PDB file of C-alpha atoms and ligand atoms in Angstrom:
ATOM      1  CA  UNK A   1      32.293-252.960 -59.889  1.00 58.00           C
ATOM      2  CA  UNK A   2      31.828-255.447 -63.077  1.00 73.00           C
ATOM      3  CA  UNK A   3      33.776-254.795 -65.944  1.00 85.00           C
ATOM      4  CA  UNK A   4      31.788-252.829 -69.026  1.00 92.00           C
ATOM      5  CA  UNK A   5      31.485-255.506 -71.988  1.00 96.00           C
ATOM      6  CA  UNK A   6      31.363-254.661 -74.979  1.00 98.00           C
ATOM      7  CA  UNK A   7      30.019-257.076 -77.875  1.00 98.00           C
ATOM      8  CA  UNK A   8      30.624-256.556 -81.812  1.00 98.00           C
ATOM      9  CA  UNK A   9      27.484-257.580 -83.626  1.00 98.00           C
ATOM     10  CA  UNK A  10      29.237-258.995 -87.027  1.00 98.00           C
ATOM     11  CA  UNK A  11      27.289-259.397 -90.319  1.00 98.00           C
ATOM     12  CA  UNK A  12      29.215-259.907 -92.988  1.00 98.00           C
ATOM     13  CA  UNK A  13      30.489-263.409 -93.731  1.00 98.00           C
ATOM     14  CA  UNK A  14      33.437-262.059 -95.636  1.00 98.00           C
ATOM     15  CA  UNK A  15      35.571-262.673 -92.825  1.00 95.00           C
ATOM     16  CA  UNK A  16      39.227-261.333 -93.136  1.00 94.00           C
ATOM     17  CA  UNK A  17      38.114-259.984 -96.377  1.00 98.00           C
ATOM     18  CA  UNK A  18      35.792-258.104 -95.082  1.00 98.00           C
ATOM     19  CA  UNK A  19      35.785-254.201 -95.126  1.00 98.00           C
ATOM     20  CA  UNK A  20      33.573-253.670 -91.900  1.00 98.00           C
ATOM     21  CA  UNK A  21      34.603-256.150 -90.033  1.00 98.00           C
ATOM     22  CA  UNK A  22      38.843-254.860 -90.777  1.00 98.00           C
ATOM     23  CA  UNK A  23      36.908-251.555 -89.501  1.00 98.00           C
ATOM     24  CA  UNK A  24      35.461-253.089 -86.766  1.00 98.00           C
ATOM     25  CA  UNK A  25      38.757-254.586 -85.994  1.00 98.00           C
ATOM     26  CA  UNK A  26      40.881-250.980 -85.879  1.00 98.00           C
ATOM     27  CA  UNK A  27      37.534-249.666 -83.590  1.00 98.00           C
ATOM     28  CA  UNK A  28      38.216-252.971 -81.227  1.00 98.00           C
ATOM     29  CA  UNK A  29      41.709-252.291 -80.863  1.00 98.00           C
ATOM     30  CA  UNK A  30      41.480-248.463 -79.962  1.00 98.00           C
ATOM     31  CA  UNK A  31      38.345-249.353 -77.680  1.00 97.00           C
ATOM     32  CA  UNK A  32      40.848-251.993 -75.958  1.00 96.00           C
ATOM     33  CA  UNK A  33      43.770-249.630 -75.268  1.00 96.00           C
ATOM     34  CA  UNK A  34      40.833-246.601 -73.870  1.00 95.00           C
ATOM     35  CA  UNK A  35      38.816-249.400 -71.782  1.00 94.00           C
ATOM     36  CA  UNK A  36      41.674-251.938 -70.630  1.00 95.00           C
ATOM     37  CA  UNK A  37      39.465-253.325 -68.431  1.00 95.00           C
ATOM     38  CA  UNK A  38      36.771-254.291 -70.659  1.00 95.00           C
ATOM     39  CA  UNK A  39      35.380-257.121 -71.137  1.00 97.00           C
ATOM     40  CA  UNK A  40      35.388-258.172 -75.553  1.00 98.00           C
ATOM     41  CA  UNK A  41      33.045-260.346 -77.393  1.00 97.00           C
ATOM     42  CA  UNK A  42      32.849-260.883 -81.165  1.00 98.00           C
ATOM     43  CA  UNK A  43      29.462-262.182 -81.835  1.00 98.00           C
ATOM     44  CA  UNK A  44      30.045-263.800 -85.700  1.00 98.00           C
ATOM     45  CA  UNK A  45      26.231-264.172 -86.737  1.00 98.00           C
ATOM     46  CA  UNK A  46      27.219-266.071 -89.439  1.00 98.00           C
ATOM     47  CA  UNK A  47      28.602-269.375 -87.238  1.00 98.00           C
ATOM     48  CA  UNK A  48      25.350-271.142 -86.924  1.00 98.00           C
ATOM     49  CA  UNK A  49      24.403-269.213 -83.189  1.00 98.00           C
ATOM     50  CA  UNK A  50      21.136-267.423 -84.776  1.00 98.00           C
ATOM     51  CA  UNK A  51      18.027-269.712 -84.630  1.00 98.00           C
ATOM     52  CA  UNK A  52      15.411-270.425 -87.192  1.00 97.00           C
ATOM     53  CA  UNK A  53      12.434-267.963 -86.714  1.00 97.00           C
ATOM     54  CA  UNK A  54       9.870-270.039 -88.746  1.00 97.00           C
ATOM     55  CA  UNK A  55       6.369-271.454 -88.321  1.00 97.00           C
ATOM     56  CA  UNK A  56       7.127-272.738 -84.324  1.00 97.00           C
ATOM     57  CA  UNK A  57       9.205-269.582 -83.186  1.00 97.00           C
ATOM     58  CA  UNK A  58       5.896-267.564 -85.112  1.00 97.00           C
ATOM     59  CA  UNK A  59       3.428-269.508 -83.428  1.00 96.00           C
ATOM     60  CA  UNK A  60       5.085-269.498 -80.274  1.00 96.00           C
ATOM     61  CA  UNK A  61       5.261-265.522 -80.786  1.00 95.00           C
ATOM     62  CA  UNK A  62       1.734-264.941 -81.390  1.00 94.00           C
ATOM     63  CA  UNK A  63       0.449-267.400 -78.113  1.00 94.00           C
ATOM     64  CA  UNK A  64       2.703-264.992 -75.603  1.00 93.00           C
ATOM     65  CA  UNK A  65       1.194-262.035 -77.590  1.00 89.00           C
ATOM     66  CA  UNK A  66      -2.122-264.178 -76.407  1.00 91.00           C
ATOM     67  CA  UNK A  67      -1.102-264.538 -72.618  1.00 92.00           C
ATOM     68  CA  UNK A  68      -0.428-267.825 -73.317  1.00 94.00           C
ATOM     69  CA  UNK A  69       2.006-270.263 -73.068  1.00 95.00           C
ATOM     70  CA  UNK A  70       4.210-271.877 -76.048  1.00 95.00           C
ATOM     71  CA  UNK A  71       3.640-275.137 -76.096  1.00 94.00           C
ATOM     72  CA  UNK A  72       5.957-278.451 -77.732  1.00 94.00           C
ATOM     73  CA  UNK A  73       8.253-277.102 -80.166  1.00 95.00           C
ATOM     74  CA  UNK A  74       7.008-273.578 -79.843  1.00 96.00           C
ATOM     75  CA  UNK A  75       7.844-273.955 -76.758  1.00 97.00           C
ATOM     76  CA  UNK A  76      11.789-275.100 -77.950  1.00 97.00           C
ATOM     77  CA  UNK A  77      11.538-272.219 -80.269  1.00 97.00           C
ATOM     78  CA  UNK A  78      10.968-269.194 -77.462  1.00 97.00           C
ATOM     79  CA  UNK A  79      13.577-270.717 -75.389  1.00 97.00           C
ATOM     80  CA  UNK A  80      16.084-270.383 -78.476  1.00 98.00           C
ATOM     81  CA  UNK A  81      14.495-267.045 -78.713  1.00 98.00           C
ATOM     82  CA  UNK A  82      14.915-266.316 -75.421  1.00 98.00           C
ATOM     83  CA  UNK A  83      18.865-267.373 -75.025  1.00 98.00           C
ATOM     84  CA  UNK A  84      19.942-265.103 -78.336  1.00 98.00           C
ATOM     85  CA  UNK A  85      18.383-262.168 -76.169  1.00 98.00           C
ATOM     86  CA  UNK A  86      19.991-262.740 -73.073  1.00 98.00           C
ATOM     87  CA  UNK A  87      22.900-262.699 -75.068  1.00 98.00           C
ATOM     88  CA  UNK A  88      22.634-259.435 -76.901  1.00 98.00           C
ATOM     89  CA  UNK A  89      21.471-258.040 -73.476  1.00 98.00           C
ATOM     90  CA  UNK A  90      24.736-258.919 -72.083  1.00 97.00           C
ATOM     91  CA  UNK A  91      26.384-255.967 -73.174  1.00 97.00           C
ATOM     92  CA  UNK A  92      25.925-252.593 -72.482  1.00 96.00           C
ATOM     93  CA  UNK A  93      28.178-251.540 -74.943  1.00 97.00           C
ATOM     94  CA  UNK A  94      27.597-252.856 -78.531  1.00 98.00           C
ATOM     95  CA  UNK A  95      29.409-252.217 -82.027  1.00 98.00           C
ATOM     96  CA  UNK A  96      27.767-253.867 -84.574  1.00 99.00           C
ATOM     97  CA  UNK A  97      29.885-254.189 -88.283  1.00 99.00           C
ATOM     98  CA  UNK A  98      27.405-253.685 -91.213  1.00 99.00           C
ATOM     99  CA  UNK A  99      27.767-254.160 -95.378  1.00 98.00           C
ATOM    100  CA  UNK A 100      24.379-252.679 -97.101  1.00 98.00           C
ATOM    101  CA  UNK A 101      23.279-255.652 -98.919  1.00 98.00           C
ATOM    102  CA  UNK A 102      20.588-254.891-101.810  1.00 98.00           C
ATOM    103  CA  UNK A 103      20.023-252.177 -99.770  1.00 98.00           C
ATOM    104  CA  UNK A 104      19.179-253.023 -96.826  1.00 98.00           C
ATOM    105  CA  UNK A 105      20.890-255.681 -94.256  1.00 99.00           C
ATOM    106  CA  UNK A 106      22.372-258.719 -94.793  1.00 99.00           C
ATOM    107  CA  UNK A 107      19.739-261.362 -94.110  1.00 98.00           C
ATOM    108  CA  UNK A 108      21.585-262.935 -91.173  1.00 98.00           C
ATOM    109  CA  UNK A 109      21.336-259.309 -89.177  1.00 99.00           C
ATOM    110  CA  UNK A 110      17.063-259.288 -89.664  1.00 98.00           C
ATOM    111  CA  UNK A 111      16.990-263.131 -88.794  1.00 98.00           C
ATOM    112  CA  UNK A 112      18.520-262.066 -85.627  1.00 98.00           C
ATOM    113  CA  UNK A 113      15.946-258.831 -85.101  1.00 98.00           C
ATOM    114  CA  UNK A 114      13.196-261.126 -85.824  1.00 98.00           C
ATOM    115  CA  UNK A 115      14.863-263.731 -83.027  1.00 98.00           C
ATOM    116  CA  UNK A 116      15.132-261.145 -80.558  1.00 98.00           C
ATOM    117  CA  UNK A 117      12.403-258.693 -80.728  1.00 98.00           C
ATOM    118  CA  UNK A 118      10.048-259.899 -78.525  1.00 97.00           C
ATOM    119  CA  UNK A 119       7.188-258.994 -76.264  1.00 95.00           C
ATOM    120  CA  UNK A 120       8.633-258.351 -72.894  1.00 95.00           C
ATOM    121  CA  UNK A 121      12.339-258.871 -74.218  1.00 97.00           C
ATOM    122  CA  UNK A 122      12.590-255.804 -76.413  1.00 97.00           C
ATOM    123  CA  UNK A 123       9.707-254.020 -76.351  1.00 97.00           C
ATOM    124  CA  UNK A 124       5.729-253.841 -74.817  1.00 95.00           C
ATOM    125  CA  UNK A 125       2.646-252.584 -76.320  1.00 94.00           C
ATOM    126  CA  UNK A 126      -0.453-250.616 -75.395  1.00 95.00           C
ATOM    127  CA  UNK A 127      -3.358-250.418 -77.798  1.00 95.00           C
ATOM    128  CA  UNK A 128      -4.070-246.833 -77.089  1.00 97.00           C
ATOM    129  CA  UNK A 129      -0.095-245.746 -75.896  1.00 97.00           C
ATOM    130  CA  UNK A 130       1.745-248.048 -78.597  1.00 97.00           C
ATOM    131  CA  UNK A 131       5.030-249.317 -78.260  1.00 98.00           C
ATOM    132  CA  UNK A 132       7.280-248.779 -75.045  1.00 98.00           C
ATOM    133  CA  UNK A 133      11.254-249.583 -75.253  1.00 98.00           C
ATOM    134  CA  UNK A 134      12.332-252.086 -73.114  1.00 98.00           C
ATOM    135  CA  UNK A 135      15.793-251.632 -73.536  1.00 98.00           C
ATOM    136  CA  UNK A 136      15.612-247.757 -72.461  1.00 98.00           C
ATOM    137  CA  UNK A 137      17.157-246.813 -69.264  1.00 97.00           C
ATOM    138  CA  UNK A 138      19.919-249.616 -68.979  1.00 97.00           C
ATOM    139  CA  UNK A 139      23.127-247.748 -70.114  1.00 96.00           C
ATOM    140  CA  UNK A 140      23.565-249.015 -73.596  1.00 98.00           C
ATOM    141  CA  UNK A 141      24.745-247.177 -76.653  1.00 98.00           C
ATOM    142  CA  UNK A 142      25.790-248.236 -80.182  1.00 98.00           C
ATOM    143  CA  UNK A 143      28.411-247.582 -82.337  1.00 98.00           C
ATOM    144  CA  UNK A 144      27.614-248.644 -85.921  1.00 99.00           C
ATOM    145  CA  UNK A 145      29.884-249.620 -89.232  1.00 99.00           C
ATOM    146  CA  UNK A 146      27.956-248.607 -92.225  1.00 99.00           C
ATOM    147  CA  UNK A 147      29.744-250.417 -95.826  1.00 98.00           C
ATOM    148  CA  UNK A 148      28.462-250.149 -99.237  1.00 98.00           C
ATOM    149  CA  UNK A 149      30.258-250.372-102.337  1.00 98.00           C
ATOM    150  CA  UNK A 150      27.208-248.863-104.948  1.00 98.00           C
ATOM    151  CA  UNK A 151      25.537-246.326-102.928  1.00 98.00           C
ATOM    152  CA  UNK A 152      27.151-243.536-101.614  1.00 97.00           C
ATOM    153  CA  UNK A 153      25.759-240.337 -99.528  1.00 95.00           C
ATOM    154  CA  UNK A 154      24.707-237.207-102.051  1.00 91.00           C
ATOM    155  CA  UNK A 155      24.687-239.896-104.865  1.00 95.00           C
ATOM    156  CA  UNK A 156      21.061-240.270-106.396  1.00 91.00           C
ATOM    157  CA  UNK A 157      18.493-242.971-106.248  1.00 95.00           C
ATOM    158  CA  UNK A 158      19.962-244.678-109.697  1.00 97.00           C
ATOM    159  CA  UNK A 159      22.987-245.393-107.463  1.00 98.00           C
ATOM    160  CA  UNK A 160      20.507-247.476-105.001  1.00 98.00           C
ATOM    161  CA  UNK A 161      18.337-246.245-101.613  1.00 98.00           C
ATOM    162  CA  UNK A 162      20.232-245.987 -98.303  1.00 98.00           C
ATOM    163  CA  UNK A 163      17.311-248.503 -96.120  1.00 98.00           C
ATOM    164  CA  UNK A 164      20.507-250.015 -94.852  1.00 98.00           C
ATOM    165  CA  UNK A 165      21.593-247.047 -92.049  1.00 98.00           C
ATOM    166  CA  UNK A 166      17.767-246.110 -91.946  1.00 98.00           C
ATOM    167  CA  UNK A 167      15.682-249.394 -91.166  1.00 98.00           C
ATOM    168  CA  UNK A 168      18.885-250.213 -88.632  1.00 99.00           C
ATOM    169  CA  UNK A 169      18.381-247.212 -86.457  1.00 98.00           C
ATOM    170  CA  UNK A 170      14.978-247.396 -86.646  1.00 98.00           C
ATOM    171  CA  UNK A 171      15.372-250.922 -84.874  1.00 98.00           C
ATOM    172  CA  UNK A 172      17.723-249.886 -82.519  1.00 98.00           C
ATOM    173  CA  UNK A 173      15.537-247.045 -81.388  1.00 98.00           C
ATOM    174  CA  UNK A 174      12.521-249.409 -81.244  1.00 98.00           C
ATOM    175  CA  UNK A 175      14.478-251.229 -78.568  1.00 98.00           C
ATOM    176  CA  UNK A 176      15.500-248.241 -76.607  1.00 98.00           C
ATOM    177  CA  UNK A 177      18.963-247.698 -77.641  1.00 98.00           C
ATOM    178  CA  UNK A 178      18.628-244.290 -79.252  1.00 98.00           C
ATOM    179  CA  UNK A 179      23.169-243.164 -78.495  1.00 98.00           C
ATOM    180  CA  UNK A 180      24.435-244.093 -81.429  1.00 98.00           C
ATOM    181  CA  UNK A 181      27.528-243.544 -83.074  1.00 98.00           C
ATOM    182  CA  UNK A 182      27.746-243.659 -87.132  1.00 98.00           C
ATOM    183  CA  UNK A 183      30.982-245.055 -88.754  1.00 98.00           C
ATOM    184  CA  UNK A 184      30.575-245.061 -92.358  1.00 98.00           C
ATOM    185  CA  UNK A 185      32.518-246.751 -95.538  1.00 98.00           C
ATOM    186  CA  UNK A 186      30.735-245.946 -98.613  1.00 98.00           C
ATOM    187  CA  UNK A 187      34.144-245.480-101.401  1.00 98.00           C
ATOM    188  CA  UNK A 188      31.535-245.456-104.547  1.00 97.00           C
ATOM    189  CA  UNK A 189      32.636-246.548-107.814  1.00 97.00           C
ATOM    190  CA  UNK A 190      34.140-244.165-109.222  1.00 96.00           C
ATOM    191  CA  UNK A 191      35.547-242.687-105.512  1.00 93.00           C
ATOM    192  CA  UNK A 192      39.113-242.845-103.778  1.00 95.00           C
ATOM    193  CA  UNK A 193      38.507-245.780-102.207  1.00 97.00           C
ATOM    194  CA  UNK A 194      42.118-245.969-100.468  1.00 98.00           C
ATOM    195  CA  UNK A 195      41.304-242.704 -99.301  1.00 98.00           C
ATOM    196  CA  UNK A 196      38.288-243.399 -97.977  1.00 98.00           C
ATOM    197  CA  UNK A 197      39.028-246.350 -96.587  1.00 98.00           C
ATOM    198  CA  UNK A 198      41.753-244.530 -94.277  1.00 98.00           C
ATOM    199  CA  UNK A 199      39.123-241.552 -93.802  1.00 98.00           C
ATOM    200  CA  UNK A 200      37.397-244.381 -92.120  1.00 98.00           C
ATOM    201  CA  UNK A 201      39.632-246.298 -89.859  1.00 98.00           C
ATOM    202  CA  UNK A 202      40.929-243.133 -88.596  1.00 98.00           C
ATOM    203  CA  UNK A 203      37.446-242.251 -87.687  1.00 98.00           C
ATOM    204  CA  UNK A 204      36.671-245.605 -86.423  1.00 98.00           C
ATOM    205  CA  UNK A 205      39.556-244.830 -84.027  1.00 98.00           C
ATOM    206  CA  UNK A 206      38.710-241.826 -82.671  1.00 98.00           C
ATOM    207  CA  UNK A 207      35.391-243.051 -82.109  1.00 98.00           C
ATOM    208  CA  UNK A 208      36.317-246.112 -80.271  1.00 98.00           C
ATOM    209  CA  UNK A 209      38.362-243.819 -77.828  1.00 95.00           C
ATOM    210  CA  UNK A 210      35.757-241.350 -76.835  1.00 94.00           C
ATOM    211  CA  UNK A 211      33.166-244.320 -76.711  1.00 95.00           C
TER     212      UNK A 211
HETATM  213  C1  LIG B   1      24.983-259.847-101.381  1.00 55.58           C
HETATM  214  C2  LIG B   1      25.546-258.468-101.550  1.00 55.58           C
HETATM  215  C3  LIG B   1      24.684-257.413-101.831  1.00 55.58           C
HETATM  216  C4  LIG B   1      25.194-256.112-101.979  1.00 55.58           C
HETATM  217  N1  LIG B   1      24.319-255.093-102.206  1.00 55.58           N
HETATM  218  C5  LIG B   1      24.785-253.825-102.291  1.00 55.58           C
HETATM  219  C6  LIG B   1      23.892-252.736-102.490  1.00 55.58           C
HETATM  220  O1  LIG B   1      22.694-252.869-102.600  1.00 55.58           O
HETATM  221  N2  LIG B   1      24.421-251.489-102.583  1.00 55.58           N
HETATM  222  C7  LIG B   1      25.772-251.246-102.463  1.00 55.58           C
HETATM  223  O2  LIG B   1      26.176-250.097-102.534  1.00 55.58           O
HETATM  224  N3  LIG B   1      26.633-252.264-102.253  1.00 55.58           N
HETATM  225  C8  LIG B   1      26.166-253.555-102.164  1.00 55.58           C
HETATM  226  N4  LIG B   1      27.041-254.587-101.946  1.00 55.58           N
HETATM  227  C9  LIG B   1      28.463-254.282-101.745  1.00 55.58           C
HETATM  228  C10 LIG B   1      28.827-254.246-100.275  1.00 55.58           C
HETATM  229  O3  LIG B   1      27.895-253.488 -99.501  1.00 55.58           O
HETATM  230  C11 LIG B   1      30.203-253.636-100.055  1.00 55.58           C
HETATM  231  O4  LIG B   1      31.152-254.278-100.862  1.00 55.58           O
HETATM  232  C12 LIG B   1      30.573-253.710 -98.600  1.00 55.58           C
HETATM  233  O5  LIG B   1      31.680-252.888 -98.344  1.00 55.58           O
HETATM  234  C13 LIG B   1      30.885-255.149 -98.218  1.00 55.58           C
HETATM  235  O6  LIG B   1      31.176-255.186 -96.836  1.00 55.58           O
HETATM  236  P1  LIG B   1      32.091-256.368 -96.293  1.00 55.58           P
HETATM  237  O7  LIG B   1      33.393-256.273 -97.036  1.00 55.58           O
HETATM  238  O8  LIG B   1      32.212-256.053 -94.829  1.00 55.58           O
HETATM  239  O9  LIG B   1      31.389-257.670 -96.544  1.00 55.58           O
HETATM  240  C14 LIG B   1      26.577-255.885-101.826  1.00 55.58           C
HETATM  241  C15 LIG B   1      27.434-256.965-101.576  1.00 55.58           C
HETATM  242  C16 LIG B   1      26.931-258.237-101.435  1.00 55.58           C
HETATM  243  C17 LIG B   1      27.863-259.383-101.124  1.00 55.58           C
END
């Protein structure tokens, strides 16, 4: 039997400054001492490993939409494409450490959804059936760190719109990964943010054991 791997998905370039990713960190080290045999991977998207999806990786897109083949350095461009996949597909088990930025994601996090959502890696289409999820059926589930520092649950929309938590499971359910688990850090401005912040590493803990 293989080892389960786990990878952490890691989007904010704060590094040890960083509230998810010390959330992350307390989820890792709980996950560790429930799944000793597991196999760990940080994945920092921030350390240059995310290609460029621009005009070649586009083109290249829209010719295997066509049935075609990419070509020169579309061709170099769906191969990049193709490697960042078989990375994220490594793992069944995935924890991915999130800040809301303006929002929504930081940009590094869509550059890699736009790298990786392919025809025939992520998903298919049907004209009349739509969208089937490739990534359906092969074990994986998600555990996901949710910081903001503005917007808070309950708070309203003068505080900012949650498309952070919302767009990202949309994504993930695109794909086929529809078990996920929510860890959330949102301390507002005028909350306990101490208090919150232990609210959420204990939670991040008991997560990471039942995961
Ligand atoms: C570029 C940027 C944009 C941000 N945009 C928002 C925002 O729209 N709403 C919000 O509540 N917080 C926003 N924040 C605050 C962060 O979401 C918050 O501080 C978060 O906990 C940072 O996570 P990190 O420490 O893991 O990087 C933003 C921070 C940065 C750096």
């Amino acid at each position: 039997m293989t080892a389960t791997r786990l990878m952490h998905i890691a989007a904010s370039p704060r590094g040890s400054a960083s509230e998810s990713r010390q959330i992350a960190e307390t989820f890792l080290d709980a996950y560790r001492e429930a799944h000793p045999a597991s196999v760990i991977e940080t994945w920092d998207l921030w350390d240059g490993s995310v290609p460029e999806f621009g005009p070649a990786a586009a083109a290249a897109k829209m010719a295997v939409f066509a049935g075609d083949t990419p070509r020169g350095e579309g061709a170099a461009a769906w191969q990049a494409a193709k490697s960042a996949f078989a990375r994220f597909d490594s793992a069944e088990h995935l924890l991915f450490s999130i800040p809301m930025w303006n929002a929504g994601i930081p940009y590094i996090l869509k550059q890699l959804i736009d790298v990786i959502s392919q025809p025939g890696m992520v998903f298919g289409v049907d004209p009349h059936r739509g969208y089937s999820h490739l990534l359906h059926g092969k074990g994986k589930k998600a555990a996901v760190i949710y910081t903001s520092a503005v917007w808070g649950p309950g708070l309203g929309s003068t505080f900012g719109t949650n498309f952070q938590s919302t767009y990202f499971e949309d994504w993930l359910r695109w794909t086929g990964i529809t078990n996920i688990t929510q860890i959330r850090y949102h301390p507002t401005l005028t909350g306990a943010a101490d208090e919150e912040r232990r609210r959420a590493h204990a939670n991040a803990r008991e997560r990471a054991h039942t995961f």
